[in-house]
Amino acid sequence: MPSIDMLSLTATATAAVVAAVAGVSAVPSIDFTDSAATLSASKSISKWMTYYFSFYSWADQLGAWDQSIVQWHESGIYYNSILDYMDYSGDYALSGFVNKAMYMASGDGGDFLFGCDGNCGGKWNDDIGWWGLAALTGSELYGTASTARIADSDGTGQSWIYVANFTLFRILEDVDSQCGGGAYWSRDRSSTSVNLRTEKSTITNTQVIWFALRLYSVYKDQKYLDIAKTFWDWVLTAVTDRNTYMIYDGVYADGTCTVDGNSWSYYYVPMAMAGATLNQITGNSSYLTDGLGYYKYWKTNFINGNGAFYEPLCGTKFACKDPTGFNFPVYETLADLYNTLPDSESATKTEVKSIMATQGKNLLSTLSCSDAWNCVRTLNPVPTQYTYPNGTNPRDQIEMMSYINGMVRINGVATPTTTPSVAAVVSTTPKSAACPETAFISRTTGMLISAVTAGLFALSGWAVISL
């Protein structure tokens, strides 16, 4: 049984978790459409987010979970869920814990690839994408100033917004003109595996759109909007059945551009959200039409008869993890979709809220949450992967945290009256006075070697130079 990590929790949070351990095992009673109720639940759920954490994995996994329990990319989603919770709740008890982990994962250079250029075996663009999106959430929490840093005690890390930007453009390095553009899934172009060497995955390219739209909201810089629109067009034309809005899992850039015929839930709602956002920004209603097409396909094909979110391929074609992890980003982007849809789509907004409320009831039943909101099951028989020897699966709590974050955002919550102090995270002056954003532009432009990627920047007046 994992123990409470006393080194990563504040005294207040630790006391709350210890008290919660003695809680009653009855399922909580809650109206998931009630703003106050879901906010209160989120505060209880968050207290468990470090309880199951494997402390010994800090050094071995560079701030991530032990990967036999939680996959590396899911650790990025895990930290994103905590940062999102802090952003809307004003509860910053876990800020030090998250900052430490994010710094260990990105290092002094703010690079989740730790400087690996060219062929990087065992590295995937969508994996670093989840961590980079967590950094972007951190920038929305701490601010975009260069002093708001993911840093070690000596201040040697980079700013949250720098790490988000740099992750996006690390992904953009892996774009070429094959199959009409698009970013590759794996970082390894020399792999003997056709899948790893050639697949341009839908989730990676959906993440690029997500990054670009959120960064556009920060900077209002045309280059980000250009990127979002370019990759939107690629997903729409390269991996979407325009008759049904089914999205294929990717396309093989092997000279054939054959699609990967599998389909998973976690790119449909982000694409729906992106369509609503592009409509809002540009006034072009075709984006909304296509976005709603993706949403309708998702609700028809990825919700079962009990109203529970599920993956049709799990148990039929693939032996999936439980929970699968695909829903983690679905909850977040359903909330974004709800809050971005125009007034003319009030019926869709009502439906989204109802769908989410029903999913909450299903999760309470499936995860056997205690009245203290400990939502980690004890599985018997114990699965062979991603589970502690005693049958507990901490990914259950990540599922519940991701869900409640989305539900709170849908219900609405007042902006916190306090903001996290950057000084509380980094107490020293950075060693270098150089602006990290300047360093980012210099390094990245030197690394943008593909003609397609270079073209994206040329559209926005970014010079592509050789260093």
CSV table of C-alpha atoms in Angstrom, one decimal:
chain,number,residue,atom,x,y,z
A,1,MET,CA,0.0,0.0,0.0
A,2,PRO,CA,1.5,3.3,-1.0
A,3,SER,CA,2.0,5.8,1.9
A,4,ILE,CA,1.4,9.5,2.1
A,5,ASP,CA,4.3,11.4,0.6
A,6,MET,CA,5.0,13.8,3.5
A,7,LEU,CA,7.7,15.6,1.6
A,8,SER,CA,5.4,16.7,-1.2
A,9,LEU,CA,2.3,17.7,0.8
A,10,THR,CA,1.9,20.8,2.8
A,11,ALA,CA,1.0,20.3,6.5
A,12,THR,CA,-2.6,21.4,5.8
A,13,ALA,CA,-3.0,19.0,2.8
A,14,THR,CA,-1.4,16.1,4.7
A,15,ALA,CA,-3.7,16.6,7.7
A,16,ALA,CA,-6.7,16.7,5.4
A,17,VAL,CA,-5.7,13.4,3.7
A,18,VAL,CA,-5.0,11.7,7.0
A,19,ALA,CA,-8.3,12.7,8.3
A,20,ALA,CA,-10.0,11.5,5.1
A,21,VAL,CA,-8.5,8.0,5.4
A,22,ALA,CA,-10.8,7.4,8.3
A,23,GLY,CA,-13.9,8.5,6.3
A,24,VAL,CA,-17.0,6.4,5.8
A,25,SER,CA,-17.1,4.3,2.7
A,26,ALA,CA,-20.6,5.4,1.7
A,27,VAL,CA,-21.0,6.9,-1.8
A,28,PRO,CA,-21.2,10.7,-1.8
A,29,SER,CA,-24.5,12.3,-2.4
A,30,ILE,CA,-24.2,15.2,-4.9
A,31,ASP,CA,-26.0,17.1,-7.5
A,32,PHE,CA,-23.4,17.4,-10.3
A,33,THR,CA,-25.1,20.4,-11.8
A,34,ASP,CA,-24.8,22.4,-8.6
A,35,SER,CA,-21.9,24.9,-8.7
A,36,ALA,CA,-21.2,25.0,-4.9
A,37,ALA,CA,-21.5,21.2,-4.6
A,38,THR,CA,-19.0,20.4,-7.4
A,39,LEU,CA,-16.5,23.0,-6.1
A,40,SER,CA,-16.7,21.5,-2.6
A,41,ALA,CA,-16.2,18.0,-4.1
A,42,SER,CA,-13.2,19.2,-6.1
A,43,LYS,CA,-11.5,20.3,-2.9
A,44,SER,CA,-12.0,16.9,-1.4
A,45,ILE,CA,-10.9,15.0,-4.5
A,46,SER,CA,-7.7,17.1,-4.8
A,47,LYS,CA,-6.5,16.0,-1.3
A,48,TRP,CA,-6.1,12.5,-2.6
A,49,MET,CA,-4.1,13.4,-5.7
A,50,THR,CA,-0.7,12.9,-3.9
A,51,TYR,CA,-1.8,10.1,-1.5
A,52,TYR,CA,-1.1,7.3,-4.0
A,53,PHE,CA,1.9,8.9,-5.5
A,54,SER,CA,5.1,6.7,-5.5
A,55,PHE,CA,7.7,9.0,-3.9
A,56,TYR,CA,10.6,6.8,-5.0
A,57,SER,CA,9.8,7.5,-8.6
A,58,TRP,CA,10.9,11.1,-8.4
A,59,ALA,CA,14.5,10.5,-9.3
A,60,ASP,CA,14.1,7.5,-11.6
A,61,GLN,CA,11.2,9.0,-13.5
A,62,LEU,CA,12.2,12.7,-13.5
A,63,GLY,CA,9.1,13.9,-11.7
A,64,ALA,CA,6.7,11.4,-13.3
A,65,TRP,CA,4.9,8.5,-11.8
A,66,ASP,CA,6.5,5.0,-11.8
A,67,GLN,CA,5.5,4.0,-15.4
A,68,SER,CA,4.4,0.6,-14.3
A,69,ILE,CA,1.5,2.4,-12.6
A,70,VAL,CA,0.9,5.5,-14.7
A,71,GLN,CA,2.2,6.0,-18.2
A,72,TRP,CA,4.6,8.9,-18.7
A,73,HIS,CA,2.2,11.0,-20.8
A,74,GLU,CA,-0.5,10.5,-18.2
A,75,SER,CA,1.7,12.1,-15.6
A,76,GLY,CA,1.6,15.3,-17.7
A,77,ILE,CA,-2.2,15.0,-17.7
A,78,TYR,CA,-2.1,14.4,-13.9
A,79,TYR,CA,-0.2,17.6,-13.2
A,80,ASN,CA,-2.5,19.5,-15.6
A,81,SER,CA,-5.5,18.4,-13.6
A,82,ILE,CA,-4.0,19.8,-10.4
A,83,LEU,CA,-3.0,23.0,-12.1
A,84,ASP,CA,-6.5,23.4,-13.5
A,85,TYR,CA,-7.9,22.8,-10.0
A,86,MET,CA,-5.7,25.4,-8.5
A,87,ASP,CA,-6.6,27.9,-11.2
A,88,TYR,CA,-10.4,27.9,-10.4
A,89,SER,CA,-10.3,27.0,-6.7
A,90,GLY,CA,-7.7,29.4,-5.3
A,91,ASP,CA,-6.3,26.4,-3.3
A,92,TYR,CA,-2.5,26.4,-3.9
A,93,ALA,CA,-1.5,23.8,-1.4
A,94,LEU,CA,0.0,21.6,-4.1
A,95,SER,CA,1.8,24.3,-6.0
A,96,GLY,CA,5.2,23.3,-4.7
A,97,PHE,CA,4.6,19.6,-5.5
A,98,VAL,CA,3.6,20.3,-9.1
A,99,ASN,CA,6.4,22.8,-9.7
A,100,LYS,CA,9.0,20.3,-8.5
A,101,ALA,CA,7.7,17.6,-10.8
A,102,MET,CA,7.4,19.9,-13.8
A,103,TYR,CA,10.9,21.2,-13.3
A,104,MET,CA,12.3,17.7,-13.0
A,105,ALA,CA,10.6,16.7,-16.3
A,106,SER,CA,11.6,19.8,-18.3
A,107,GLY,CA,15.0,20.7,-16.8
A,108,ASP,CA,16.9,24.0,-17.0
A,109,GLY,CA,16.1,24.2,-20.7
A,110,GLY,CA,12.4,23.8,-20.4
A,111,ASP,CA,12.6,20.9,-22.8
A,112,PHE,CA,10.7,17.6,-22.2
A,113,LEU,CA,13.0,16.0,-24.8
A,114,PHE,CA,16.1,17.2,-22.8
A,115,GLY,CA,17.8,18.5,-25.9
A,116,CYS,CA,17.3,15.4,-28.1
A,117,ASP,CA,17.4,16.5,-31.7
A,118,GLY,CA,16.9,14.4,-34.8
A,119,ASN,CA,15.8,10.8,-34.2
A,120,CYS,CA,14.7,10.3,-30.6
A,121,GLY,CA,13.9,6.7,-30.0
A,122,GLY,CA,11.3,6.1,-27.3
A,123,LYS,CA,9.9,9.6,-27.6
A,124,TRP,CA,6.5,10.7,-28.9
A,125,ASN,CA,5.2,14.1,-29.8
A,126,ASP,CA,1.8,13.5,-28.3
A,127,ASP,CA,3.5,12.5,-25.0
A,128,ILE,CA,5.4,15.8,-24.7
A,129,GLY,CA,2.3,17.5,-25.9
A,130,TRP,CA,0.4,16.5,-22.7
A,131,TRP,CA,3.2,17.9,-20.5
A,132,GLY,CA,3.4,21.1,-22.6
A,133,LEU,CA,-0.4,21.6,-22.2
A,134,ALA,CA,0.1,21.3,-18.5
A,135,ALA,CA,2.8,24.0,-18.7
A,136,LEU,CA,0.3,26.2,-20.6
A,137,THR,CA,-2.3,25.7,-17.9
A,138,GLY,CA,0.4,26.7,-15.4
A,139,SER,CA,1.0,29.9,-17.4
A,140,GLU,CA,-2.7,30.6,-17.2
A,141,LEU,CA,-2.5,30.2,-13.4
A,142,TYR,CA,0.8,31.9,-12.6
A,143,GLY,CA,0.9,34.4,-15.5
A,144,THR,CA,3.0,34.8,-18.6
A,145,ALA,CA,5.8,36.9,-17.2
A,146,SER,CA,9.3,35.5,-17.7
A,147,THR,CA,9.6,35.6,-13.9
A,148,ALA,CA,6.8,33.1,-13.5
A,149,ARG,CA,9.1,30.1,-13.8
A,150,ILE,CA,9.1,26.4,-13.5
A,151,ALA,CA,12.3,26.4,-11.6
A,152,ASP,CA,14.7,24.7,-9.2
A,153,SER,CA,15.6,26.3,-5.9
A,154,ASP,CA,18.3,28.3,-7.7
A,155,GLY,CA,15.9,29.6,-10.3
A,156,THR,CA,17.5,27.8,-13.3
A,157,GLY,CA,14.2,26.7,-15.0
A,158,GLN,CA,12.2,28.4,-17.7
A,159,SER,CA,8.9,30.3,-17.5
A,160,TRP,CA,5.7,28.4,-17.8
A,161,ILE,CA,4.7,30.1,-21.0
A,162,TYR,CA,8.2,29.5,-22.5
A,163,VAL,CA,7.9,25.8,-21.8
A,164,ALA,CA,4.4,25.7,-23.4
A,165,ASN,CA,5.7,27.6,-26.5
A,166,PHE,CA,8.8,25.5,-26.8
A,167,THR,CA,6.9,22.2,-26.6
A,168,LEU,CA,4.6,23.3,-29.4
A,169,PHE,CA,7.5,24.2,-31.6
A,170,ARG,CA,9.4,21.0,-30.7
A,171,ILE,CA,6.3,19.2,-32.2
A,172,LEU,CA,6.4,21.5,-35.2
A,173,GLU,CA,9.9,20.4,-36.0
A,174,ASP,CA,8.4,17.0,-36.8
A,175,VAL,CA,6.2,18.2,-39.7
A,176,ASP,CA,6.8,17.6,-43.4
A,177,SER,CA,4.8,17.8,-46.6
A,178,GLN,CA,4.0,14.1,-46.9
A,179,CYS,CA,0.2,13.4,-46.8
A,180,GLY,CA,-0.5,17.1,-47.0
A,181,GLY,CA,1.4,18.0,-43.9
A,182,GLY,CA,0.8,17.1,-40.3
A,183,ALA,CA,3.0,16.2,-37.4
A,184,TYR,CA,4.4,12.7,-36.8
A,185,TRP,CA,3.5,10.6,-33.8
A,186,SER,CA,6.9,9.1,-32.8
A,187,ARG,CA,10.2,11.2,-32.9
A,188,ASP,CA,12.0,8.3,-34.5
A,189,ARG,CA,12.2,8.5,-38.3
A,190,SER,CA,14.7,5.6,-38.5
A,191,SER,CA,12.7,3.0,-36.5
A,192,THR,CA,12.3,-0.4,-38.1
A,193,SER,CA,8.6,-0.2,-37.1
A,194,VAL,CA,6.5,1.3,-39.9
A,195,ASN,CA,4.0,2.5,-37.3
A,196,LEU,CA,6.6,4.4,-35.4
A,197,ARG,CA,8.6,5.6,-38.4
A,198,THR,CA,5.7,6.9,-40.6
A,199,GLU,CA,2.5,7.5,-38.7
A,200,LYS,CA,1.2,11.0,-38.3
A,201,SER,CA,-1.2,10.6,-35.4
A,202,THR,CA,-4.5,12.5,-35.1
A,203,ILE,CA,-4.0,13.2,-31.4
A,204,THR,CA,-0.7,14.9,-32.0
A,205,ASN,CA,-2.1,17.2,-34.6
A,206,THR,CA,-5.2,17.9,-32.5
A,207,GLN,CA,-2.9,18.9,-29.7
A,208,VAL,CA,-1.2,21.4,-32.0
A,209,ILE,CA,-4.5,23.1,-32.7
A,210,TRP,CA,-5.3,23.1,-28.9
A,211,PHE,CA,-1.9,24.7,-28.2
A,212,ALA,CA,-2.2,27.3,-30.9
A,213,LEU,CA,-5.7,28.4,-30.0
A,214,ARG,CA,-4.8,28.8,-26.3
A,215,LEU,CA,-1.6,30.7,-27.2
A,216,TYR,CA,-3.5,32.9,-29.6
A,217,SER,CA,-5.8,33.9,-26.7
A,218,VAL,CA,-2.7,34.9,-24.8
A,219,TYR,CA,-0.8,36.8,-27.5
A,220,LYS,CA,-3.4,37.6,-30.1
A,221,ASP,CA,-0.6,36.9,-32.6
A,222,GLN,CA,-1.6,35.9,-36.1
A,223,LYS,CA,1.0,33.2,-36.3
A,224,TYR,CA,-0.8,31.1,-33.7
A,225,LEU,CA,-4.1,31.4,-35.5
A,226,ASP,CA,-2.4,30.5,-38.8
A,227,ILE,CA,-1.1,27.3,-37.1
A,228,ALA,CA,-4.5,26.4,-35.7
A,229,LYS,CA,-6.2,26.8,-39.0
A,230,THR,CA,-3.6,24.9,-41.0
A,231,PHE,CA,-3.7,21.9,-38.7
A,232,TRP,CA,-7.5,22.1,-38.5
A,233,ASP,CA,-7.6,21.8,-42.2
A,234,TRP,CA,-5.2,18.8,-42.1
A,235,VAL,CA,-7.3,16.9,-39.6
A,236,LEU,CA,-10.5,17.7,-41.6
A,237,THR,CA,-9.0,16.5,-44.9
A,238,ALA,CA,-6.4,13.9,-44.1
A,239,VAL,CA,-8.1,11.8,-41.3
A,240,THR,CA,-11.8,12.7,-41.3
A,241,ASP,CA,-14.6,11.0,-43.1
A,242,ARG,CA,-16.5,14.1,-44.1
A,243,ASN,CA,-19.8,12.1,-44.6
A,244,THR,CA,-19.9,10.9,-40.9
A,245,TYR,CA,-17.2,13.0,-39.1
A,246,MET,CA,-15.5,9.7,-38.1
A,247,ILE,CA,-11.9,10.5,-37.3
A,248,TYR,CA,-9.2,8.0,-38.1
A,249,ASP,CA,-6.3,7.5,-35.7
A,250,GLY,CA,-3.7,8.7,-38.1
A,251,VAL,CA,-2.2,8.4,-41.6
A,252,TYR,CA,0.9,6.5,-42.7
A,253,ALA,CA,3.4,8.8,-44.5
A,254,ASP,CA,5.0,5.9,-46.3
A,255,GLY,CA,4.1,6.9,-49.8
A,256,THR,CA,0.5,5.6,-49.6
A,257,CYS,CA,-1.0,7.9,-47.0
A,258,THR,CA,-3.2,5.0,-45.9
A,259,VAL,CA,-5.3,5.8,-42.8
A,260,ASP,CA,-5.0,4.0,-39.5
A,261,GLY,CA,-8.6,2.8,-39.2
A,262,ASN,CA,-8.9,2.8,-35.4
A,263,SER,CA,-10.8,5.6,-33.8
A,264,TRP,CA,-10.6,6.8,-30.2
A,265,SER,CA,-12.7,9.3,-28.3
A,266,TYR,CA,-10.0,11.8,-27.2
A,267,TYR,CA,-9.7,13.8,-30.4
A,268,TYR,CA,-13.4,14.3,-31.2
A,269,VAL,CA,-14.3,16.7,-28.4
A,270,PRO,CA,-11.1,18.7,-28.7
A,271,MET,CA,-11.9,19.1,-32.4
A,272,ALA,CA,-15.4,20.2,-31.6
A,273,MET,CA,-14.1,22.7,-29.1
A,274,ALA,CA,-11.6,23.9,-31.7
A,275,GLY,CA,-14.3,24.4,-34.2
A,276,ALA,CA,-16.4,26.5,-31.8
A,277,THR,CA,-13.3,28.5,-30.9
A,278,LEU,CA,-12.3,29.2,-34.5
A,279,ASN,CA,-15.9,30.2,-35.2
A,280,GLN,CA,-15.8,32.6,-32.3
A,281,ILE,CA,-12.5,34.1,-33.5
A,282,THR,CA,-13.0,34.3,-37.2
A,283,GLY,CA,-16.8,34.5,-37.5
A,284,ASN,CA,-16.6,31.7,-40.1
A,285,SER,CA,-19.6,29.4,-39.2
A,286,SER,CA,-18.2,26.5,-41.2
A,287,TYR,CA,-15.8,25.8,-38.3
A,288,LEU,CA,-18.8,25.5,-35.9
A,289,THR,CA,-20.7,23.3,-38.4
A,290,ASP,CA,-17.7,20.9,-38.6
A,291,GLY,CA,-17.0,21.1,-34.9
A,292,LEU,CA,-20.6,20.1,-34.1
A,293,GLY,CA,-20.3,17.3,-36.6
A,294,TYR,CA,-17.4,15.9,-34.5
A,295,TYR,CA,-19.3,16.4,-31.3
A,296,LYS,CA,-22.4,14.5,-32.7
A,297,TYR,CA,-20.3,11.6,-33.8
A,298,TRP,CA,-18.6,11.4,-30.4
A,299,LYS,CA,-21.9,11.4,-28.4
A,300,THR,CA,-23.4,8.8,-30.8
A,301,ASN,CA,-20.5,6.4,-30.7
A,302,PHE,CA,-18.6,6.8,-27.4
A,303,ILE,CA,-21.5,6.9,-24.9
A,304,ASN,CA,-23.1,3.6,-24.0
A,305,GLY,CA,-26.8,2.9,-23.2
A,306,ASN,CA,-26.2,3.9,-19.5
A,307,GLY,CA,-24.8,7.2,-20.5
A,308,ALA,CA,-21.3,6.2,-19.6
A,309,PHE,CA,-18.3,7.3,-21.7
A,310,TYR,CA,-16.6,4.3,-23.2
A,311,GLU,CA,-14.2,3.1,-26.0
A,312,PRO,CA,-15.9,0.7,-28.5
A,313,LEU,CA,-12.5,-0.8,-29.4
A,314,CYS,CA,-11.7,-1.8,-25.8
A,315,GLY,CA,-12.5,-5.4,-25.1
A,316,THR,CA,-13.3,-6.1,-28.7
A,317,LYS,CA,-10.1,-5.3,-30.6
A,318,PHE,CA,-7.8,-4.1,-27.8
A,319,ALA,CA,-7.1,-5.0,-24.1
A,320,CYS,CA,-7.2,-1.4,-22.7
A,321,LYS,CA,-6.2,0.0,-19.3
A,322,ASP,CA,-9.0,0.6,-16.8
A,323,PRO,CA,-9.7,3.5,-16.8
A,324,THR,CA,-8.5,3.9,-20.3
A,325,GLY,CA,-7.2,7.4,-19.9
A,326,PHE,CA,-8.9,8.6,-23.0
A,327,ASN,CA,-11.5,10.5,-21.1
A,328,PHE,CA,-9.0,12.7,-19.2
A,329,PRO,CA,-8.9,15.4,-22.0
A,330,VAL,CA,-12.5,14.8,-23.0
A,331,TYR,CA,-13.8,16.2,-19.7
A,332,GLU,CA,-11.6,19.3,-20.0
A,333,THR,CA,-12.6,20.1,-23.6
A,334,LEU,CA,-16.3,19.4,-23.0
A,335,ALA,CA,-16.2,22.2,-20.5
A,336,ASP,CA,-14.3,24.4,-23.0
A,337,LEU,CA,-16.9,23.5,-25.7
A,338,TYR,CA,-19.7,24.3,-23.3
A,339,ASN,CA,-18.2,27.7,-22.5
A,340,THR,CA,-17.4,28.6,-26.1
A,341,LEU,CA,-20.6,27.6,-28.0
A,342,PRO,CA,-22.6,30.6,-29.2
A,343,ASP,CA,-26.0,31.5,-27.7
A,344,SER,CA,-27.6,29.9,-30.8
A,345,GLU,CA,-26.4,26.5,-29.5
A,346,SER,CA,-28.2,26.7,-26.2
A,347,ALA,CA,-29.7,23.2,-26.7
A,348,THR,CA,-26.3,21.7,-27.3
A,349,LYS,CA,-25.0,23.4,-24.2
A,350,THR,CA,-27.9,21.9,-22.2
A,351,GLU,CA,-27.1,18.5,-23.6
A,352,VAL,CA,-23.4,18.7,-22.8
A,353,LYS,CA,-24.2,19.6,-19.2
A,354,SER,CA,-26.7,16.7,-19.0
A,355,ILE,CA,-24.2,14.3,-20.5
A,356,MET,CA,-21.5,15.3,-18.1
A,357,ALA,CA,-23.9,15.0,-15.1
A,358,THR,CA,-24.9,11.5,-16.1
A,359,GLN,CA,-21.2,10.6,-16.5
A,360,GLY,CA,-20.6,11.8,-12.9
A,361,LYS,CA,-23.2,9.4,-11.6
A,362,ASN,CA,-21.6,6.6,-13.5
A,363,LEU,CA,-18.2,7.4,-12.1
A,364,LEU,CA,-19.5,7.4,-8.6
A,365,SER,CA,-20.8,3.9,-9.1
A,366,THR,CA,-17.9,2.5,-11.1
A,367,LEU,CA,-15.1,4.0,-8.9
A,368,SER,CA,-16.9,3.3,-5.6
A,369,CYS,CA,-16.0,6.8,-4.2
A,370,SER,CA,-16.1,7.1,-0.5
A,371,ASP,CA,-17.8,10.0,1.3
A,372,ALA,CA,-14.3,11.5,1.5
A,373,TRP,CA,-14.0,11.3,-2.3
A,374,ASN,CA,-11.4,8.6,-2.3
A,375,CYS,CA,-12.2,7.2,-5.7
A,376,VAL,CA,-9.6,4.5,-6.1
A,377,ARG,CA,-11.0,1.0,-6.4
A,378,THR,CA,-9.4,-2.2,-5.0
A,379,LEU,CA,-9.5,-4.5,-8.0
A,380,ASN,CA,-9.8,-8.3,-7.6
A,381,PRO,CA,-8.3,-10.1,-9.5
A,382,VAL,CA,-5.4,-7.7,-9.7
A,383,PRO,CA,-4.6,-6.6,-13.3
A,384,THR,CA,-1.1,-7.4,-14.5
A,385,GLN,CA,-0.4,-3.7,-15.5
A,386,TYR,CA,-0.9,-0.2,-14.1
A,387,THR,CA,-2.0,-1.4,-10.7
A,388,TYR,CA,-0.4,-1.7,-7.3
A,389,PRO,CA,0.1,-5.2,-5.9
A,390,ASN,CA,-2.9,-4.7,-3.5
A,391,GLY,CA,-5.2,-3.9,-6.4
A,392,THR,CA,-5.5,-0.2,-6.1
A,393,ASN,CA,-5.3,1.9,-9.3
A,394,PRO,CA,-4.4,5.6,-8.7
A,395,ARG,CA,-5.5,6.4,-12.3
A,396,ASP,CA,-9.0,6.2,-10.9
A,397,GLN,CA,-8.4,9.4,-8.9
A,398,ILE,CA,-6.9,11.2,-12.0
A,399,GLU,CA,-10.1,10.3,-13.8
A,400,MET,CA,-12.3,11.8,-11.0
A,401,MET,CA,-10.1,14.9,-10.7
A,402,SER,CA,-10.3,15.5,-14.5
A,403,TYR,CA,-14.0,14.9,-14.5
A,404,ILE,CA,-14.8,17.3,-11.6
A,405,ASN,CA,-12.6,20.0,-13.1
A,406,GLY,CA,-14.7,19.9,-16.2
A,407,MET,CA,-18.0,19.9,-14.3
A,408,VAL,CA,-16.9,22.8,-12.1
A,409,ARG,CA,-16.0,24.8,-15.3
A,410,ILE,CA,-19.4,24.0,-16.8
A,411,ASN,CA,-21.3,25.0,-13.7
A,412,GLY,CA,-19.3,28.2,-13.3
A,413,VAL,CA,-17.2,29.4,-10.5
A,414,ALA,CA,-16.2,32.8,-9.2
A,415,THR,CA,-12.6,33.9,-10.0
A,416,PRO,CA,-10.4,33.3,-7.0
A,417,THR,CA,-9.8,36.5,-5.0
A,418,THR,CA,-6.2,35.5,-4.4
A,419,THR,CA,-3.5,34.5,-6.9
A,420,PRO,CA,-0.5,32.2,-6.4
A,421,SER,CA,2.7,34.0,-5.6
A,422,VAL,CA,5.6,33.4,-8.0
A,423,ALA,CA,7.9,34.1,-5.1
A,424,ALA,CA,6.3,31.2,-3.2
A,425,VAL,CA,7.5,28.9,-6.0
A,426,VAL,CA,10.8,30.4,-6.9
A,427,SER,CA,12.5,32.4,-4.1
A,428,THR,CA,15.7,33.3,-6.0
A,429,THR,CA,16.6,35.4,-9.0
A,430,PRO,CA,17.3,33.4,-12.2
A,431,LYS,CA,21.0,33.0,-12.9
A,432,SER,CA,20.6,34.4,-16.5
A,433,ALA,CA,19.1,37.8,-17.2
A,434,ALA,CA,18.4,36.8,-20.8
A,435,CYS,CA,14.8,36.8,-21.8
A,436,PRO,CA,13.7,33.2,-22.3
A,437,GLU,CA,11.3,34.1,-25.0
A,438,THR,CA,14.2,35.6,-27.0
A,439,ALA,CA,16.3,32.4,-26.5
A,440,PHE,CA,13.3,30.4,-27.6
A,441,ILE,CA,12.8,32.2,-30.9
A,442,SER,CA,16.5,32.0,-31.7
A,443,ARG,CA,16.8,28.3,-31.0
A,444,THR,CA,13.6,27.3,-32.6
A,445,THR,CA,14.0,29.2,-35.8
A,446,GLY,CA,17.3,27.5,-36.2
A,447,MET,CA,15.7,24.1,-35.8
A,448,LEU,CA,12.7,24.6,-38.1
A,449,ILE,CA,14.1,22.6,-41.0
A,450,SER,CA,11.0,21.4,-42.8
A,451,ALA,CA,9.6,23.4,-45.7
A,452,VAL,CA,6.0,23.0,-44.4
A,453,THR,CA,6.8,24.2,-40.9
A,454,ALA,CA,8.9,27.0,-42.3
A,455,GLY,CA,6.0,28.1,-44.5
A,456,LEU,CA,3.8,28.4,-41.4
A,457,PHE,CA,6.2,30.9,-40.0
A,458,ALA,CA,6.7,32.7,-43.3
A,459,LEU,CA,3.0,33.3,-43.4
A,460,SER,CA,3.3,35.3,-40.2
A,461,GLY,CA,6.5,37.1,-41.0
A,462,TRP,CA,8.7,34.8,-38.9
A,463,ALA,CA,12.2,34.6,-40.5
A,464,VAL,CA,13.6,31.1,-40.8
A,465,ILE,CA,17.3,31.3,-40.4
A,466,SER,CA,20.2,28.9,-40.1
A,467,LEU,CA,22.3,29.2,-36.9
